[in-house]
Structures are given as structure tokens and as C-alpha cells.
Coordinates of C-alpha atoms in Angstrom, one line a residue:
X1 CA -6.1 -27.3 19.3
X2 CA -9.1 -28.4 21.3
X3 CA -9.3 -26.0 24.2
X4 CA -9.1 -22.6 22.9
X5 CA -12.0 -23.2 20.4
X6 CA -15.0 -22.9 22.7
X7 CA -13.4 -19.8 24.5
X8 CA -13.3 -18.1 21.0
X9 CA -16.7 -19.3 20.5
X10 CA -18.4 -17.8 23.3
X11 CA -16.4 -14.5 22.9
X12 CA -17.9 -14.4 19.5
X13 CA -21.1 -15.3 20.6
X14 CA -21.4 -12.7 23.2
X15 CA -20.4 -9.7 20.9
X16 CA -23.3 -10.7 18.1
X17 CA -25.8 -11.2 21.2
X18 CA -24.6 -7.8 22.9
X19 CA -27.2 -5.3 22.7
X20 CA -25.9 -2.1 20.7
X21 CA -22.8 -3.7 19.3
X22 CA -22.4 -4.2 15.8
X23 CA -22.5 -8.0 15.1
X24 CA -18.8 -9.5 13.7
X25 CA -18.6 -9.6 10.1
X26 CA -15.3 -11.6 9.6
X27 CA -12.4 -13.4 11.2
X28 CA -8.8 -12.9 10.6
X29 CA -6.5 -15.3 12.5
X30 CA -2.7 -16.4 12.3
X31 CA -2.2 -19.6 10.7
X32 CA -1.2 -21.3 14.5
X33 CA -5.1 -20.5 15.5
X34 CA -6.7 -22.0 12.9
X35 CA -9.6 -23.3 15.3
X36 CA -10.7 -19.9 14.7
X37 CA -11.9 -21.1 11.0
X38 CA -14.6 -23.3 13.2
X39 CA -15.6 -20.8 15.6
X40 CA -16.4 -18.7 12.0
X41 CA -18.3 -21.0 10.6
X42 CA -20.7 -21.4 13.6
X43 CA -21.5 -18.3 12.9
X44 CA -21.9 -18.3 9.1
X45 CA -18.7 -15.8 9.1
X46 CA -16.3 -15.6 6.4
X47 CA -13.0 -16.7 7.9
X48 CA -9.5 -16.0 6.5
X49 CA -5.7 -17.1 8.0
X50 CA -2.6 -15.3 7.5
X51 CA 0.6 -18.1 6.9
X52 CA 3.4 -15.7 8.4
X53 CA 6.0 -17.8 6.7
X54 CA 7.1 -18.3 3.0
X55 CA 5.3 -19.8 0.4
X56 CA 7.6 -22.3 0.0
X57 CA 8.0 -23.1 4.4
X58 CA 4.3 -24.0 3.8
X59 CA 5.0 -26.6 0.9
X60 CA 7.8 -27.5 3.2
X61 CA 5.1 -28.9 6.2
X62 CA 2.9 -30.0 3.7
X63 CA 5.4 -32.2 2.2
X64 CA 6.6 -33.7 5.7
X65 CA 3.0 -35.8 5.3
X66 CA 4.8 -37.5 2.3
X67 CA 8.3 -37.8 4.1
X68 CA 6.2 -39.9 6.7
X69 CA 4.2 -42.0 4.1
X70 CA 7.8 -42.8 2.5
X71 CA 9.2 -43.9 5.4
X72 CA 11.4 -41.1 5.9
X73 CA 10.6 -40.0 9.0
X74 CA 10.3 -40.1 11.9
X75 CA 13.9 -40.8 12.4
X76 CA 14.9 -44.4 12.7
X77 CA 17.4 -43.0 15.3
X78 CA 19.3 -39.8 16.5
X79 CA 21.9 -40.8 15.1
X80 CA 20.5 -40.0 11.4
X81 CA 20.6 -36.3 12.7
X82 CA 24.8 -36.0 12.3
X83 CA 25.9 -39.3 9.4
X84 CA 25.1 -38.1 6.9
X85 CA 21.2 -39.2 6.3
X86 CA 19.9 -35.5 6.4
X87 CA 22.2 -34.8 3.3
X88 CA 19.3 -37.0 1.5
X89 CA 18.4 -35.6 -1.5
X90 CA 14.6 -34.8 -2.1
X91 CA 13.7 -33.3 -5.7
X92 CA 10.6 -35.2 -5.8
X93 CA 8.5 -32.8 -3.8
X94 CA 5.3 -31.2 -5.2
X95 CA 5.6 -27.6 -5.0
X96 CA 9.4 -27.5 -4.0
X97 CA 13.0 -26.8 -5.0
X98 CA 14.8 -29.8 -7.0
X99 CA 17.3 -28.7 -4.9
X100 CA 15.9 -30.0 -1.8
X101 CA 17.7 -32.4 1.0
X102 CA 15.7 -33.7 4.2
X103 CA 17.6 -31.1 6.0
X104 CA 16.3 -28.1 4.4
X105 CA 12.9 -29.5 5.2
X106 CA 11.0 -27.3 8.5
X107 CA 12.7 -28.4 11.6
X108 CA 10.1 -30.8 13.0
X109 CA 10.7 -32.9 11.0
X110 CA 13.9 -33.9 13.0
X111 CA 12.3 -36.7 15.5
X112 CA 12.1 -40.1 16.4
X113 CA 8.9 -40.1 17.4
X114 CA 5.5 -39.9 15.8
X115 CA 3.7 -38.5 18.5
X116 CA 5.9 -35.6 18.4
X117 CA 3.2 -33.1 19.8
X118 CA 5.3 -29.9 17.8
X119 CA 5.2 -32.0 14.6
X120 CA 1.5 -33.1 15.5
X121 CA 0.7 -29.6 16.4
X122 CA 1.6 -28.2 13.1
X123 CA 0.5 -30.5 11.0
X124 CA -2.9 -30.2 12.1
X125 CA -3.1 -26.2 11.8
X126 CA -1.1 -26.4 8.2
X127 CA -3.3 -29.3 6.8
X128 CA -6.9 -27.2 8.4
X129 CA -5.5 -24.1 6.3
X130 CA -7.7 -26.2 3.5
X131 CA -10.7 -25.2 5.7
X132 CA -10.3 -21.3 5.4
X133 CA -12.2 -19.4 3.0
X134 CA -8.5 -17.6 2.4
X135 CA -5.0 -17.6 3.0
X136 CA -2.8 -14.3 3.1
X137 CA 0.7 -14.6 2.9
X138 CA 3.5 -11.9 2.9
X139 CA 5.0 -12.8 -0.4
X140 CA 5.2 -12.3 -3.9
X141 CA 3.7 -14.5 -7.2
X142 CA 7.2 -13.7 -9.1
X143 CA 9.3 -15.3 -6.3
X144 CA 7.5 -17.9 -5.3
X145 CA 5.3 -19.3 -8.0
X146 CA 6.1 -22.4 -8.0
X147 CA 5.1 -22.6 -4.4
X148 CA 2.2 -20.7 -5.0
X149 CA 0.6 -22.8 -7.6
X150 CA 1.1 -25.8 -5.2
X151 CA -0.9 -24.2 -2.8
X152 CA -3.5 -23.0 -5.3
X153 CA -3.7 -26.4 -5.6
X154 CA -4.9 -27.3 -2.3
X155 CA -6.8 -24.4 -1.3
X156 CA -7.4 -21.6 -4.1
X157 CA -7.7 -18.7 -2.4
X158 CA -4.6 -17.9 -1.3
X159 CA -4.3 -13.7 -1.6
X160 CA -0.2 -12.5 -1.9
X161 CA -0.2 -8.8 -0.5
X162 CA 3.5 -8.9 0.2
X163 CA 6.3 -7.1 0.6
X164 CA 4.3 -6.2 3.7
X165 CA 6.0 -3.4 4.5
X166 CA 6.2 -1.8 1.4
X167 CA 2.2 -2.2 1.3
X168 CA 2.2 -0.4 4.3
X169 CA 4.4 2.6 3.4
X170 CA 1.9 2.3 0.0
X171 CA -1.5 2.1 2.4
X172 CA -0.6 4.5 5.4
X173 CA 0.8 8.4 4.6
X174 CA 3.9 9.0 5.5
X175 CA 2.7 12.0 8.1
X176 CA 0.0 9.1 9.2
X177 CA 0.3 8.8 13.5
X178 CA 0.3 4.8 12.7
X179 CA 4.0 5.4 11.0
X180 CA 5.0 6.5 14.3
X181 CA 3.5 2.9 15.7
X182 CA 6.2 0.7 16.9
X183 CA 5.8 -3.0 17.4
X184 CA 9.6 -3.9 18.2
X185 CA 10.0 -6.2 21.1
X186 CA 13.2 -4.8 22.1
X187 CA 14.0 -1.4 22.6
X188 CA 15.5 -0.1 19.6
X189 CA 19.1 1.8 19.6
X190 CA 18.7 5.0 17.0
X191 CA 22.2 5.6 16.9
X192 CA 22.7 2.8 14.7
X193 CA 21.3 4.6 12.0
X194 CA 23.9 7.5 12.7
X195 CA 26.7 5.6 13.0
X196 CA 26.0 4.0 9.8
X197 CA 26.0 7.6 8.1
X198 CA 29.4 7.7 9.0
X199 CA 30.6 4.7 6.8
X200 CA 31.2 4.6 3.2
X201 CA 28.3 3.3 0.8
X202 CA 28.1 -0.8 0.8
X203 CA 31.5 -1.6 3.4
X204 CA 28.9 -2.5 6.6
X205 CA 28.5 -6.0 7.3
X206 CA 24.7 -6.1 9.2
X207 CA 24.5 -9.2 11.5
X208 CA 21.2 -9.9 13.2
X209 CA 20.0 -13.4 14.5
X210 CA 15.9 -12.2 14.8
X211 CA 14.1 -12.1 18.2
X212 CA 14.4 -15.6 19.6
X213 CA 17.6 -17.5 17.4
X214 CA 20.2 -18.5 20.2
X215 CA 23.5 -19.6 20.1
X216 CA 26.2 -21.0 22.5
X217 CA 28.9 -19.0 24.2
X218 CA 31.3 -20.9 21.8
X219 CA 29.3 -19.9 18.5
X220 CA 29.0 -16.3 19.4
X221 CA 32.6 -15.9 19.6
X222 CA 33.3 -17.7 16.7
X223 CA 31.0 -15.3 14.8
X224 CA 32.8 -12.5 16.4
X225 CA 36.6 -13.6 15.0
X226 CA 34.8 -14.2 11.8
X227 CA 33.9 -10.5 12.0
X228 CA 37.2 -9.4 13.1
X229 CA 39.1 -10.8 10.9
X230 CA 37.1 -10.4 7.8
X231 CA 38.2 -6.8 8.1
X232 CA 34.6 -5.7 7.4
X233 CA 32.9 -2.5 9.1
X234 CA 30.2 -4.2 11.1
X235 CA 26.9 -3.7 12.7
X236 CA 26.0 -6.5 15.0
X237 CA 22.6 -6.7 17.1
X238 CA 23.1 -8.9 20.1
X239 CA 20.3 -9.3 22.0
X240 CA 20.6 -9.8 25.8
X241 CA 19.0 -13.0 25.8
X242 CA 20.8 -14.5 22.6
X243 CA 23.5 -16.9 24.0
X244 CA 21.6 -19.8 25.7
X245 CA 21.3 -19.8 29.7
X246 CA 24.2 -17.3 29.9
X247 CA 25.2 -13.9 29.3
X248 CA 26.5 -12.7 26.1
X249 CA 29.9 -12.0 26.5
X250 CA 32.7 -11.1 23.6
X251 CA 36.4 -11.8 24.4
X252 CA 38.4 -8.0 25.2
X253 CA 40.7 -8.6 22.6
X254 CA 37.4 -8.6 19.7
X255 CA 36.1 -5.5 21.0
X256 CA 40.0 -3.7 21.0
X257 CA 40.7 -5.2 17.5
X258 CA 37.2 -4.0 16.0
X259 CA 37.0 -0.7 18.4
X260 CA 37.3 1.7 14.8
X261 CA 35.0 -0.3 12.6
X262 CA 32.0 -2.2 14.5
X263 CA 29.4 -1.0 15.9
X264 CA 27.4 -4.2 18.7
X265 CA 23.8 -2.6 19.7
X266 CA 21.1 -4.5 21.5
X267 CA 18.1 -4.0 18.7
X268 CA 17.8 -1.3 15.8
X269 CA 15.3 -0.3 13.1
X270 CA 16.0 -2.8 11.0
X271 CA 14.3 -2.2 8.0
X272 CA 15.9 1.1 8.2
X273 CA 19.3 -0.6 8.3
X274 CA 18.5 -2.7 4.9
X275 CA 17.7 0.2 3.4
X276 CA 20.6 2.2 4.1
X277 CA 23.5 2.8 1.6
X278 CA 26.2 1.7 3.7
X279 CA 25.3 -1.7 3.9
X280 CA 26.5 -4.7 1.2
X281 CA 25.7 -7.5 3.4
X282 CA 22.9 -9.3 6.3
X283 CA 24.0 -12.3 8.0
X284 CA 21.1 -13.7 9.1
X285 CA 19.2 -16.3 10.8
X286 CA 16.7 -16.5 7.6
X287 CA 13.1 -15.6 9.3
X288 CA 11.1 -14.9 6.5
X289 CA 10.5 -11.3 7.7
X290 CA 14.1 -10.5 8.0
X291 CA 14.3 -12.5 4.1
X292 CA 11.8 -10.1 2.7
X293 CA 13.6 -7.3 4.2
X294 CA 17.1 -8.0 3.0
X295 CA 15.3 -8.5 -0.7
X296 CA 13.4 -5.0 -0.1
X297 CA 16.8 -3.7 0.5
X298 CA 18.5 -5.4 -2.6
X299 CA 20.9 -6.8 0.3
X300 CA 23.1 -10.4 -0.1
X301 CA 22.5 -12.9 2.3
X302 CA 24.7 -15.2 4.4
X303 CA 22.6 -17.5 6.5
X304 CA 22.5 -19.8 9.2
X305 CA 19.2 -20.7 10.3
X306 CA 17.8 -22.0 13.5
X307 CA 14.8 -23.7 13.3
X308 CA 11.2 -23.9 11.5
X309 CA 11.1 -23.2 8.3
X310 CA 14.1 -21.0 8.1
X311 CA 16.0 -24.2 7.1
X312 CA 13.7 -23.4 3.4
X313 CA 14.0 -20.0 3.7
X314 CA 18.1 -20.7 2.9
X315 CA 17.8 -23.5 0.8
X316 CA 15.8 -20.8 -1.7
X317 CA 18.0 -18.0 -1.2
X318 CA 21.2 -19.5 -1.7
X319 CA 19.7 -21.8 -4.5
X320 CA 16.5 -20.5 -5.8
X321 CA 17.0 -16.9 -5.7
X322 CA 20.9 -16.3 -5.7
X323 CA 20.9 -14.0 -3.0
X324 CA 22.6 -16.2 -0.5
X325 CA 25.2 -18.4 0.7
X326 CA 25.1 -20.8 4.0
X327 CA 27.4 -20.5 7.1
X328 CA 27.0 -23.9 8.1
X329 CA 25.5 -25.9 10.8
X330 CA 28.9 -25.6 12.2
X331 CA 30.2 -22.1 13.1
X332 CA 33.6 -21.8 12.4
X333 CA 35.5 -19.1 12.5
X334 CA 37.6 -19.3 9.1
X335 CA 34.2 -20.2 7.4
X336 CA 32.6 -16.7 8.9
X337 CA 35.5 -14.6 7.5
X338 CA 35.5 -17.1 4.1
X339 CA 32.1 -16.3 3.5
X340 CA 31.7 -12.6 4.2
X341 CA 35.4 -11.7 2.0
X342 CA 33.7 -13.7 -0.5
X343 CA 30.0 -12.0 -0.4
X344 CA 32.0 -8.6 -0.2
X345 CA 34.0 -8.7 -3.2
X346 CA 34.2 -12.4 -4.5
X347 CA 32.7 -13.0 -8.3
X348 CA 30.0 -15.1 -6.0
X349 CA 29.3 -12.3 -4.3
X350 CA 29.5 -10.1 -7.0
X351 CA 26.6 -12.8 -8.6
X352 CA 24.4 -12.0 -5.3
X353 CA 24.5 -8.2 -5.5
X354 CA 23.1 -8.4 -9.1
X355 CA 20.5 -10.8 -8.0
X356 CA 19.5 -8.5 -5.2
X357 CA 19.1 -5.5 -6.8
X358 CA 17.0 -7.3 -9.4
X359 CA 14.7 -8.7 -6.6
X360 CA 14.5 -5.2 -5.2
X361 CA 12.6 -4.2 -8.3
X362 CA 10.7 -7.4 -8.2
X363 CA 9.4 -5.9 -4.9
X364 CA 8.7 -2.5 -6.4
X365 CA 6.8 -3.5 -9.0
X366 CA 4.6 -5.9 -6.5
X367 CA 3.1 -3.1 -4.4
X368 CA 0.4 -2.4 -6.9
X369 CA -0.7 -6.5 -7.4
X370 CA -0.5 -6.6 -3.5
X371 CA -2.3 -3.5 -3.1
X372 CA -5.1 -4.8 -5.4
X373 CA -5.1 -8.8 -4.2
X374 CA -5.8 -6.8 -0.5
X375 CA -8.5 -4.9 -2.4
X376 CA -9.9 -8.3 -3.2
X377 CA -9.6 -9.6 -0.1
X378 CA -11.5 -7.4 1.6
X379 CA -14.3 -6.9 -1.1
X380 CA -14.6 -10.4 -2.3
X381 CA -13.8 -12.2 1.5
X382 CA -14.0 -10.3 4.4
X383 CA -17.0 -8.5 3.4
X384 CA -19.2 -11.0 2.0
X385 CA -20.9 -11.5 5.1
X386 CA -22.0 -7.7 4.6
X387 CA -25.2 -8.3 2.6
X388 CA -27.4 -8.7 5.4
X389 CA -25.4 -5.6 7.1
X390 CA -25.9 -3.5 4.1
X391 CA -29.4 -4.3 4.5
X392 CA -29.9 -3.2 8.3
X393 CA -28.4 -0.1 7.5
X394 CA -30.3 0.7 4.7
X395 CA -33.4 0.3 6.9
X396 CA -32.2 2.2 9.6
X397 CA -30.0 5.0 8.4
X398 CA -32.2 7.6 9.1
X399 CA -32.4 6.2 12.7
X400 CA -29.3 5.9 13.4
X401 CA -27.6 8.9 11.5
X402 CA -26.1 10.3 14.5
X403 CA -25.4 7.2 16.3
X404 CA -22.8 5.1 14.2
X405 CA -20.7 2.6 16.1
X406 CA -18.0 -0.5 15.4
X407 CA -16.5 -3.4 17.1
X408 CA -13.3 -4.2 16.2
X409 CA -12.3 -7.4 18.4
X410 CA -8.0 -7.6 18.0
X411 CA -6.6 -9.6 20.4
X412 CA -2.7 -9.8 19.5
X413 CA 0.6 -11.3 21.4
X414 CA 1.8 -7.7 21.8
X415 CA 3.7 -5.7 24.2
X416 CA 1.8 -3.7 27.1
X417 CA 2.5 -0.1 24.3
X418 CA 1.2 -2.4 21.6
X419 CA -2.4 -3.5 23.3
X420 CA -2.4 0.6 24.1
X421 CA -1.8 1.4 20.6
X422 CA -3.9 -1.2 19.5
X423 CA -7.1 0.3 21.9
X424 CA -6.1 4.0 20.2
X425 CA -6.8 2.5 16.7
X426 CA -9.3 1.1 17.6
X427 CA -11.5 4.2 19.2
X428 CA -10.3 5.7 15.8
X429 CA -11.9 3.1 13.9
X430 CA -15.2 3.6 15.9
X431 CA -14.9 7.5 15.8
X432 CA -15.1 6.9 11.9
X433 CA -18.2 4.3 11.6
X434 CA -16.3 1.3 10.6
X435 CA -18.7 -2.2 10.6
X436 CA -15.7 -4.6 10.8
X437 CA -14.9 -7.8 12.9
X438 CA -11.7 -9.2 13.0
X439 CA -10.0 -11.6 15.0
X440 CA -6.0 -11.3 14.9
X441 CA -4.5 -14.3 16.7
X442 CA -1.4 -14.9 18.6
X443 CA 1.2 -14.4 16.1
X444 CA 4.8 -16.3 15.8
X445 CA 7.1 -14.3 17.7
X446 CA 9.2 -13.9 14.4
X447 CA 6.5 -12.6 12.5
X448 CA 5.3 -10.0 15.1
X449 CA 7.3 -7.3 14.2
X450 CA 5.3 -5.9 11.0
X451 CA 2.1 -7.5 12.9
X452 CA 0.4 -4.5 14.0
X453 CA 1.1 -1.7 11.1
X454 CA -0.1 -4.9 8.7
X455 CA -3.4 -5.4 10.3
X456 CA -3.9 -1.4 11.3
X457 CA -3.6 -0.6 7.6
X458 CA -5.4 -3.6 7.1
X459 CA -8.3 -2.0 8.9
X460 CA -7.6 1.1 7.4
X461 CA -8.1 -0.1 3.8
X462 CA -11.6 -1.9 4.9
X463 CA -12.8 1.2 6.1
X464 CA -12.0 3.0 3.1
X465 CA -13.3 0.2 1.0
X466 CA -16.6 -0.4 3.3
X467 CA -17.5 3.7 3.9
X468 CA -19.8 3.6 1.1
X469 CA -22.2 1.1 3.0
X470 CA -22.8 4.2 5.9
X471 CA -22.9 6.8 3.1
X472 CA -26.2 8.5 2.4

């Protein structure tokens, strides 16, 4: 919070004093950097933060201020963690579900002390939000607007241009090189889609934890006897790294018992999997990516989140939205196979299905709003530092007909392919005359995965938005 701001100053600083370099016209930064709203304003920049997470995980942080002005927390103890004092009902907060306990609350809430530096940490980037001249989240009005308006409250332009990956498929042409752009942290196993093809329409039960959710040796198995003896087709991602400080090993006898229905890859195309007909249920971790992607897909949810705000995320879908139904802090066994018969042809999960497909068309119908709040965006945020651009050019159009440049400055928590896909956009950009400064923090690790198509038809959109300025 206090020592990457002059480092971000100076690199600004350096680009608008480098000869021949366009100056930066705007700053884009993930809700975690939010320093970067002070570095913009040095500057006189227009300065906008994308929240990564839900509508309502924000409300969730901004309520925990209240939870410590009750009394609430911190913890008087750890004890208050497993008797019962989590199960506290809390229907009072602004902006949230009336069907809220202390438990469903972001995890950092869940200390004794208040000099917690995660709970410190956060607060201070959620609370400085306030500071931005906008907030884009990957969500839409009709499912969170009661969250939304709570926001609005606190800082008024907050722009929804979610699902994000259906405004991507909307932005970008499907024969467009940047659909080819992967930004997977795992290698992803293609024949997941073709085994799939091989199973009748809605029997697969997809189970997928997210990129960093681990588990115990003890938990994993217990998952895998819930699979088994569901009788369910499967598809389960384990990641390598998903059982803590060990291997990930199943038992023999799970892998002999499922050998004619399951399917256990390290990483797939997710979206891809939502969307495919054989599916009728995710068990999942709740990241909000992998939430808006099971809604995309019109897919039931069983949950069991890990940490952050994922504890919301649950709360709403089982709750809010109907799409859901929790596993339990507890993995059991019985409870796995309970839960999945039930989402797979109980009434319950009958109830789910219906509430699914109707969010599916929720999301649908949002590309055009998103498509048009990013219009706005761009036009009446981003670009309002332009005026004095617009001018330059005007003067010196004739001058510098043949000689029209960019800077683009992305700096992104990416893989080594990703930084090289991101320097291939970005010579595109410059090939094209785009006047556009950005600054794309270090994004969650959960919300990397749609990162880079976001922001590269994010960039794409500004340039077809800001052409007109270099027209003649």
C-alpha cells in the first residue's frame, strides 16, 4: 500500500516526459492496486478500478467496517470460529442478503486480531475504491441490484459490462487471432471436451475447485466416494497442486469403481465444459468467475467455498438466486452423494435447473447493456483526458500523417505466453494508431483467467471508439 506508489509514479512520469511517446491518457488498475488512483491523479489522469469479485463480495468487505463498530469482530476468541457464533444471523446489512450469517461474510473477517494485515490490507483498497473516477465489475444490474445500488451509493460510477465472456465473444470475431489467446494457468486437457461428446445430454457431474482452492488428503477422498457412489458420470479437474503439501492421490478401488463413467483431467476449457450439453451439474469452489460461468451455462451449483468472498458468492446462489446448494464446511462423504442425487433429479434440483436456464437468458439479454455501459466507459471515463490530445493532433495532423504511434503500458500477473501475447497486441495496437494509456494491475489469481481477452477487447473497443480523433 505505501511502497508500490512511487514506483508507478515514476514509470508514469517517465512515459509523458519521453520524447516521441504519446503521453498516458488513462489508468486501469485491479481493485488490489488501488494506489494507482493516486499515481493518476498526479497526473490529472482519469483513473478507473476493475472489482474482480461480485457485487455483493464488495458489500460483503464494506460491511465488515460495521461488523467491527458493533463489536462483532475481531473474534473474542478462536473458539467463536467452530460453537456456533458464526451461525449469527446478520439481515441488517446495507446492501446485502437478509439471509446473511457472520459466516457468509469474506473470509477476513475470521480473526482475533485487529491488526490483521489481510483484513487491514483490504479494507484499505475496498474503502479507496471511493477515490476512483470508476469502478467496473463483471456483473449484471438484474442479478445483483440490490448490491449495485449500495454501491452507487458510495461511489456512483460503477460501470457493469458483465458476463465478461460473453462481452468478449460479442466484442472480438470469432475468426479474430485474440480467440485463439489463452490465458489458462494450467495446461488445458482437450480431450475433455471429447469425452464429454460421448455422454448423454445433462448425466455429467463437472467438479472443479478453481486455480488455488486446496483441500486435505482426507477431503479429496471424501469427494471422490461422494462421486462414486452418487452413480453420476463425472468430470473432475484435479490440479497437481490441490491437496495441501502432498500429492493428490485417489484410493485404487475409486478409480476401478468409476473406470466406465469419470473422466479426472488436470485443467480443461472450462467455459467450454459449461456450455456443453452433457452437463446438469458444477461443484464448485464458488470464485465469481467460475459463478458467472455456471450461470452462462444455465448450470446448478453445489458449492463449497474456500476463502474470500466465495463464502457470498454461495450464500447468493443457494439463497438469492436458486441456483445452488452448500456441501458443507465439513466434507462428508454421504453429504457429497446426498447433494449431487438430489441436484440430479430431486424436486430441489429440479427448482435449480429452472432457475438456471432463466439466469442463462438473464445473461443473454445483458450483452447489449454491457456492451453499451463499456461504450460509456470509454467515452465518458477513459477518454476524457483526450481534449487536450484531440487538440495536438488537430494541430499537427498534417505533420505527423505518416508517423502515428501509441503507448500502451500493460503490465499483468501473466504467464511467460501471456506477457508475449500481451507484447503482440500490443505492436498491433501501435500498427493501427491507437492514443491509449492503460495500466492493468496484478490481478487475483482467481480472476486471471478471462484477464487478458477482457482488457485486449477492452483495447480493441477504445480504438474503435477513439479512431475518429486520427481521422482526417
Amino acid at each position: 500500500m505505501t511502497t508500490c506508489l512511487p514506483h508507478l509514479q515514476n514509470l508514469l512520469g517517465g512515459l509523458n516526459s519521453t520524447s516521441g511517446v504519446p503521453p498516458v491518457t488513462c489508468v486501469v488498475a485491479d481493485n488490489l492496486m488501488s494506489f494507482a488512483v493516486d499515481a493518476a491523479r498526479e497526473l490529472g489522469l482519469p483513473a478507473a478500478l476493475f472489482w474482480t469479485a461480485s457485487a455483493c463480495g464488495y458489500m460483503g468487505y464494506r460491511n465488515i467496517r460495521l461488523l467491527i463498530d458493533h463489536g462483532i469482530i475481531p473474534l473474542k476468541d478462536e473458539e467463536q470460529l467452530t460453537n456456533g457464533f458464526m451461525d449469527m444471523p446478520v439481515d441488517w446489512a446495507p446492501g446485502m442478503s437478509k439471509h446473511m450469517r457472520l459466516k457468509d461474510f469474506p473470509t477476513i473477517l475470521r480473526t482475533t486480531d485487529r491488526n490483521d494485515i489481510a483484513l487491514n490490507f483490504k479494507l484499505h483498497h475496498v474503502e479507496h475504491a471511493e477515490a476512483a473516477d470508476a469502478v467496473i465489475i463483471n456483473t449484471m444490474d438484474e442479478l445483483e441490484q440490490p448490491a449495485l445500488d449500495a454501491m452507487r451509493a458510495i461511489i456512483p460510477a460503477i460501470y457493469t459490462i458483465g458476463p465478461l465472456n460473453s462481452l468478449t465473444d460479442q466484442i472480438v470475431p470469432c475468426m479474430d487471432p485474440l480467440h485463439k489467446v489463452s490465458s489458462s494457468l494450467w495446461n488445458e486437457d482437450h480431450s475433455c471436451l471429447a469425452w464429454l461428446n460421448g455422454r448423454k445430454s445433462r448425466s455429467v457431474v463437472y467438479m472443479n475447485f478453481g486455480s488455488v482452492t486446496v483441500m486435505s488428503n482426507h477431503e479429496l477422498v471424501e469427494f471422490a466416494w461422494g462421486l462414486a457412489n452418487s452413480g453420476q458420470d463425472f468430470l473432475w479437474i484435479i490440479r497437481p497442486d490441490i491437496v495441501k503439501s502432498e500429492a493428490a492421490v485417489l484410493p485404487p478401488e475409486f478409480s476401478e469403481a468409476t473406470k466406465d463413467r469419470g473422466l479426472v483431467a488436470s485443467w480443461c476449457d472450462q467455459e467450454a465444459v459449461l456450455r456443453h450439453d452433457a452437463v446438469c451439474v458444477f461443484l464448485t469452489h464458488s470464485g465469481w468467475n467460475s459463478t458467472v460461468e455456471g450461470l452462462c451455462g444455465g448450470v446448478p451449483m453445489l458449492c463449497w467455498p474456500f476463502f474470500a468472498e466465495q463464502q457470498t458468492n454461495c450464500r447468493y446462489k443457494c439463497l438469492e438466486w436458486g441456483v445452488g446448494m452448500e456441501i458443507g464446511d465439513d466434507v462428508r462423504r454421504e453429504v457429497v452423494m446426498k447433494r449431487i442425487k438430489e441436484a440430479v433429479g430431486g424436486e430441489k434440483g429440479r427448482e435449480m435447473k429452472k432457475r438456471a436456464a432463466e439466469w442463462r437468458e438473464v445473461a443473454i439479454r445483458s450483452k447489449e447493456t454491457s456492451s453499451n455501459n463499456l461504450d460509456s466507459l470509454i467515452n465518458d471515463v477513459l477518454l476524457s483526458a483526450t481534449a487536450v490530445t484531440r487538440r495536438c493532433i488537430s494541430d499537427g495532423r498534417r505533420r505527423r500523417q505518416h508517423d502515428r504511434r501509441s503507448g500502451l503500458v500493460a503490465m499483468a500477473m501473466a504467464t511467460e505466453q501471456q506477457r508475449f501475447e500481451a507484447r503482440g497486441e500490443e505492436r498491433c495496437l501501435q500498427q493501427q494508431g491507437v492514443v491509449m494509456g492503460a495500466f492493468m494491475g496484478a490481478f487475483t489469481v482467481s480472476s486471471i483467467l478471462p484477464t487478458y481477452l477482457c482488457w485486449a477487447s477492452f483495447f480493441t473497443k477504445a480504438f474503435q471508439l477513439n479512431n475518429a480523433i486520427f481521422a482526417e
